[in-house]
């Protein structure tokens, strides 16, 4: 806002229109839609403006262009049939990051940056790192930015917004009863960055073309190492970000719930290949059974998070990650049911997931 008012370097019309496009899908106003009956056309004018402005912006790398491309990546992907566009926009952003040297955060490189410049570069880099891993996860494609090629600490100096009071804005009338909470935005982002490093390891070790050729002993050792990294991440969470939906009556903001949902998703994606019929299934029955139990527990945790989310905010405009986590949990519950295991808890979980998808489908048509 400051640079928008005074013409500073961190404002660009391209970025502003990208933000408008991303925000349009939350607007109840039909005049932002190209087709009044199709919510997916919300913000179409802003998207056209982004296309116009992007042409000249590609002549050189710029921080605001990177930010705009990352915003467009997330906004386009959730439309469903724009995955190629999302992937290509993300790729352009990653190239610009390398071009500007933002993947290496080392002082005395011959370039003078203010403390504010360094903070912005660091935040934009890690934002891109997270987007890269999440897009790879969603689309089943290799990661682009590898941690081994970067040298940027997960350390942020500006924590001003950490304790800002947060209340829902774009959800529903039900969320008006939410009492509010400290935003915890800086610590949540820091934890998400650390989790994305573990995500990168899982994607790079478990979901590669060459993972099939590894010996059973190597796979078991790899599973143990990656599981230890996830456990270490959970144990290192700040106290204020720890949340157990089965024990706590105080529900944190949606971005904290999404953080926990991602952790449970990664737990399932790490262990699911090792259960029976998994693509890394070994002859060790103990490994298979332990992984199956771990997946079932993580799926139950996702459903518990979903219920907490629905109670506090409703799932009407939940982020895509919540839908993805629900889908991953559903695959585990379906596998359990297919094995002939039934219980009241499983039936209740499946029913809740089914109702969630029904509500999301109705919302998509509004």
Coordinates of C-alpha atoms in Angstrom, one line a residue, residues 4 36 43 70 132 138 146 180 197 201 304 311 326 348:
X4 CA 1.2 2.1 -4.3
X36 CA -23.4 -14.4 -14.3
X43 CA -12.4 -11.8 -12.2
X70 CA 2.8 -16.8 -8.1
X132 CA 6.7 -25.1 -6.2
X138 CA -1.1 -31.4 -6.7
X146 CA 15.7 -28.1 -5.1
X180 CA -11.0 -14.0 16.7
X197 CA 11.5 -28.8 2.9
X201 CA 12.4 -34.7 0.3
X304 CA -11.3 -34.2 12.8
X311 CA -17.8 -25.6 13.0
X326 CA -10.2 -34.4 2.4
X348 CA -19.2 -41.4 10.5

